[in-house]
Coordinates of C-alpha atoms in Angstrom, one line a residue:
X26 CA 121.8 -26.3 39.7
X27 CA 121.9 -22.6 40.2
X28 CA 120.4 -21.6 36.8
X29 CA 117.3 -24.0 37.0
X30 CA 116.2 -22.6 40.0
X31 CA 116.8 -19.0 38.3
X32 CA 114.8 -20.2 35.5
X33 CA 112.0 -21.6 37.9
X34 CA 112.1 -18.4 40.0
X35 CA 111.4 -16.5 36.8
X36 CA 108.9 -18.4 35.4
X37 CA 106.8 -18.5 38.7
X38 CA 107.2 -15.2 38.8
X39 CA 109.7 -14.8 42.0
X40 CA 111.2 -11.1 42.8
X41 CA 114.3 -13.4 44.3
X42 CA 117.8 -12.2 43.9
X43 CA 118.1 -14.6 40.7
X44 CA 115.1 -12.7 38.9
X45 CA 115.8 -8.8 40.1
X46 CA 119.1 -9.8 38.5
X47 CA 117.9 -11.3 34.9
X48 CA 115.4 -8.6 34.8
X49 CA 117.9 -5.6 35.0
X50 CA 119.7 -7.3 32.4
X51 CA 116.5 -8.0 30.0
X52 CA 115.2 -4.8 31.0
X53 CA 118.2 -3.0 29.0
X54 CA 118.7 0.8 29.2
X55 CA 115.7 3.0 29.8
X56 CA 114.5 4.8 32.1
X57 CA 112.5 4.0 35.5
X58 CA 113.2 1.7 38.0
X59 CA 114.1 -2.0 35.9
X60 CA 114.2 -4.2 38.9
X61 CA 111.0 -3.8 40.4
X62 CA 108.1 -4.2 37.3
X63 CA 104.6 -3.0 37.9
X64 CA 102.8 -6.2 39.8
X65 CA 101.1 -8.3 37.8
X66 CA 96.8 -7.3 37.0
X67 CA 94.7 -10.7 38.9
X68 CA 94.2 -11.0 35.3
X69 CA 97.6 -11.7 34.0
X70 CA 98.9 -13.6 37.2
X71 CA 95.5 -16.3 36.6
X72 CA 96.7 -16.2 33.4
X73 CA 100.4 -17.5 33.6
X74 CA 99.2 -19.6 36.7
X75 CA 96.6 -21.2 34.1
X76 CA 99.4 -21.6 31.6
X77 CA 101.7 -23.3 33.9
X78 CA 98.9 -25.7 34.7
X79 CA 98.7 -26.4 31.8
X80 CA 102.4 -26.7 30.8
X81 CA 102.4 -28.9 33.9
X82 CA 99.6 -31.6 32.8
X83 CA 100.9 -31.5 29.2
X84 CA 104.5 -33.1 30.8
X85 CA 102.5 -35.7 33.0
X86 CA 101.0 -37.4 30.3
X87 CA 102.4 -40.5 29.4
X88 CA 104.7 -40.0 27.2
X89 CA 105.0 -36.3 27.8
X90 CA 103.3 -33.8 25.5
X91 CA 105.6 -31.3 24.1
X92 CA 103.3 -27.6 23.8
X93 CA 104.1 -28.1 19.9
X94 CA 102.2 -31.3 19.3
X95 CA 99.5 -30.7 21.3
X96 CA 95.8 -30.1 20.1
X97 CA 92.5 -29.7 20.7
X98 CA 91.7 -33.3 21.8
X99 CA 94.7 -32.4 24.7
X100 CA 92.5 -29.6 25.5
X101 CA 89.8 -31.5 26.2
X102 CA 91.4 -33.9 28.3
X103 CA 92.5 -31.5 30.1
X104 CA 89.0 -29.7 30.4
X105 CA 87.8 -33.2 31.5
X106 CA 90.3 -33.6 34.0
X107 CA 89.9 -30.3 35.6
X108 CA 86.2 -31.7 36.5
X109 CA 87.5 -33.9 39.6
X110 CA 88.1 -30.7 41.3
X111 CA 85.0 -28.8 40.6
X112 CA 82.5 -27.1 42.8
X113 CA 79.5 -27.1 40.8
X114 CA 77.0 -30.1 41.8
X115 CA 75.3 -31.4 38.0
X116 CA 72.1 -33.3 38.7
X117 CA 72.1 -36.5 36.2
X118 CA 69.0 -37.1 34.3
X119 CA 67.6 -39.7 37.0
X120 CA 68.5 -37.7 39.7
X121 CA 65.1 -36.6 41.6
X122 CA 66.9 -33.0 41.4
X123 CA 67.4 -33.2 37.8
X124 CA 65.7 -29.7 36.7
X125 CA 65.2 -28.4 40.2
X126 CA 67.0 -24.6 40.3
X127 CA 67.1 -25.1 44.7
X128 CA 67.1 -28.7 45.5
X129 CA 65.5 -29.2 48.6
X130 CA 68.2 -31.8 49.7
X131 CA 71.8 -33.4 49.3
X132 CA 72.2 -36.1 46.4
X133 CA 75.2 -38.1 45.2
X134 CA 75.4 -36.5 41.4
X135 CA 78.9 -35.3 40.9
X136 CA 80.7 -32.1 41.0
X137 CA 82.1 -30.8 38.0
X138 CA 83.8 -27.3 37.1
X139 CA 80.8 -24.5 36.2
X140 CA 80.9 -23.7 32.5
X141 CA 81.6 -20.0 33.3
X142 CA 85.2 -21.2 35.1
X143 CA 85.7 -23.5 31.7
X144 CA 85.1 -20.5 29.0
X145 CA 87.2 -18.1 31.4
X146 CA 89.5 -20.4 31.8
X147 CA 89.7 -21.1 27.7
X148 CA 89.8 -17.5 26.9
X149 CA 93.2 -17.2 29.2
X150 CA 95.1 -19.9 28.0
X151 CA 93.5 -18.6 24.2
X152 CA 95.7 -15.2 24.4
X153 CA 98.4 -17.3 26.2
X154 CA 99.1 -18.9 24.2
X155 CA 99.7 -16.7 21.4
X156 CA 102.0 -14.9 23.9
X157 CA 104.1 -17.7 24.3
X158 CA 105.1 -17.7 20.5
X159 CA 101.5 -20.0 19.3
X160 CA 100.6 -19.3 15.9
X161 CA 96.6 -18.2 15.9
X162 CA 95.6 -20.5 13.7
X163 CA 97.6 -23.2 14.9
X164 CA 95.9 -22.9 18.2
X165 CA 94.1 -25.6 20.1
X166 CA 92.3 -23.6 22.6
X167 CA 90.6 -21.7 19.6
X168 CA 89.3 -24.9 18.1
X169 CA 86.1 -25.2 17.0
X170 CA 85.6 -28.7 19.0
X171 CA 86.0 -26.7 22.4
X172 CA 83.6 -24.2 21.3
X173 CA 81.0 -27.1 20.7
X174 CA 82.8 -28.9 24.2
X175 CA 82.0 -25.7 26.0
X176 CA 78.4 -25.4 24.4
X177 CA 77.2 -28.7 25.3
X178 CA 78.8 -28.2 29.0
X179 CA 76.5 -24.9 29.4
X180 CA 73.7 -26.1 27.9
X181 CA 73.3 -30.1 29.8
X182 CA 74.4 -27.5 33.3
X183 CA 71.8 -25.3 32.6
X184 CA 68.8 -28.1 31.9
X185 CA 70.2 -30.1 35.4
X186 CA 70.0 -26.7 37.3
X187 CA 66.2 -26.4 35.8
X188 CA 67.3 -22.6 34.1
X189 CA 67.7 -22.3 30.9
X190 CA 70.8 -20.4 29.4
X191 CA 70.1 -17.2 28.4
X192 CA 72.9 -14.8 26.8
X193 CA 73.3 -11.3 28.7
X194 CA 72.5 -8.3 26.7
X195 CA 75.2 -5.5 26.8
X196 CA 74.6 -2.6 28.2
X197 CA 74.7 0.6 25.8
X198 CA 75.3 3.6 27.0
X199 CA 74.6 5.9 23.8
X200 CA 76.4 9.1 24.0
X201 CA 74.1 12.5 24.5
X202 CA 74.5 15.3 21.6
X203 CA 76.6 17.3 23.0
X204 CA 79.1 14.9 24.2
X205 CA 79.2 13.9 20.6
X206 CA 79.7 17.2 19.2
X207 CA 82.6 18.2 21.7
X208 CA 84.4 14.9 21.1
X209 CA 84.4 14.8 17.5
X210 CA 86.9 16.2 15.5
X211 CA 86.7 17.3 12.1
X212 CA 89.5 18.1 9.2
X213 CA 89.4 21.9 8.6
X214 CA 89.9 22.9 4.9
X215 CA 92.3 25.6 4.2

């Protein structure tokens, strides 16, 4: 009983006994302080949170999923899923909101996760998975049928909301000649 809990303290990322322990032992010899490891970025924690979600819905399924056999059409499920808690309201093509960007009043079309939480969401459990051991080009999140998933999702949100998608344009920020010339380097000759 004592190492599952040691094992589910470490994988939700507990700083209990159990894992201050492991985590000297992993960390080996070396210097700096072993048992407490930099906190996590909000990046990385959403991250493994995400993963374990995942993990999590994966071994609900009827029979359970192992991470091995699953694939893009798992994904997708899952993506589909996700919608019941969304926060996004998505007119429906009858609705008298359909293509309205401020709708004047309350209507009964459903709320669904906003395509910018979905691609975030994929491009986490994308490295993730390739951190947990996943082979790149064995990996489901990285399938072309979620890329087209995750098009048609931004594209039918955008025409309900009435605005039509429009890709950002990066920002450059060229560098001025004498910033170039002081940061280059160049290979002297003897």
């Amino acid at each position: 009983m004592m190492s599952i809990n040691k094992g589910k303290e470490i994988a939700e990322g507990s700083s209990g006994p159990a894992a201050v322990a492991v985590g000297a032992v992993v960390g080996g010899v070396g210097g700096g302080d072993q048992r407490n490891p930099p906190p996590l970025s909000r990046y990385e924690s959403q991250k493994r949170r995400d993963w374990n979600t995942f993990g999590q819905y994966l071994r609900n399924q009827r029979p359970p999923v192992a991470l091995s056999q699953c694939n893009a059409n798992h994904v997708l499920e899952f993506l589909r899923y996700l919608d019941q808690f969304g926060k996004t309201k998505v007119h429906l093509q009858g609705c008298v909101f359909f293509g309205q960007p401020e709708p004047p009043g309350p209507c009964t079309c459903p709320l669904r996760q906003a395509w910018g939480s979905l691609d975030a969401l994929i491009g986490r459990l994308r490295a993730a998975y390739e951190e947990n051991g996943g082979l790149p080009e064995t990996n489901p999140f990285a399938s072309g049928a979620i890329r087209i998933y995750l098009r048609e999702v931004r594209d039918s949100q955008a025409k309900a909301r009435g605005i039509p998608y429009k890709k950002k344009k990066k920002k450059r920020n060229p560098l001025k000649a004498n910033e170039v010339s002081s940061t280059s380097f160049s290979i002297q000759q003897p």
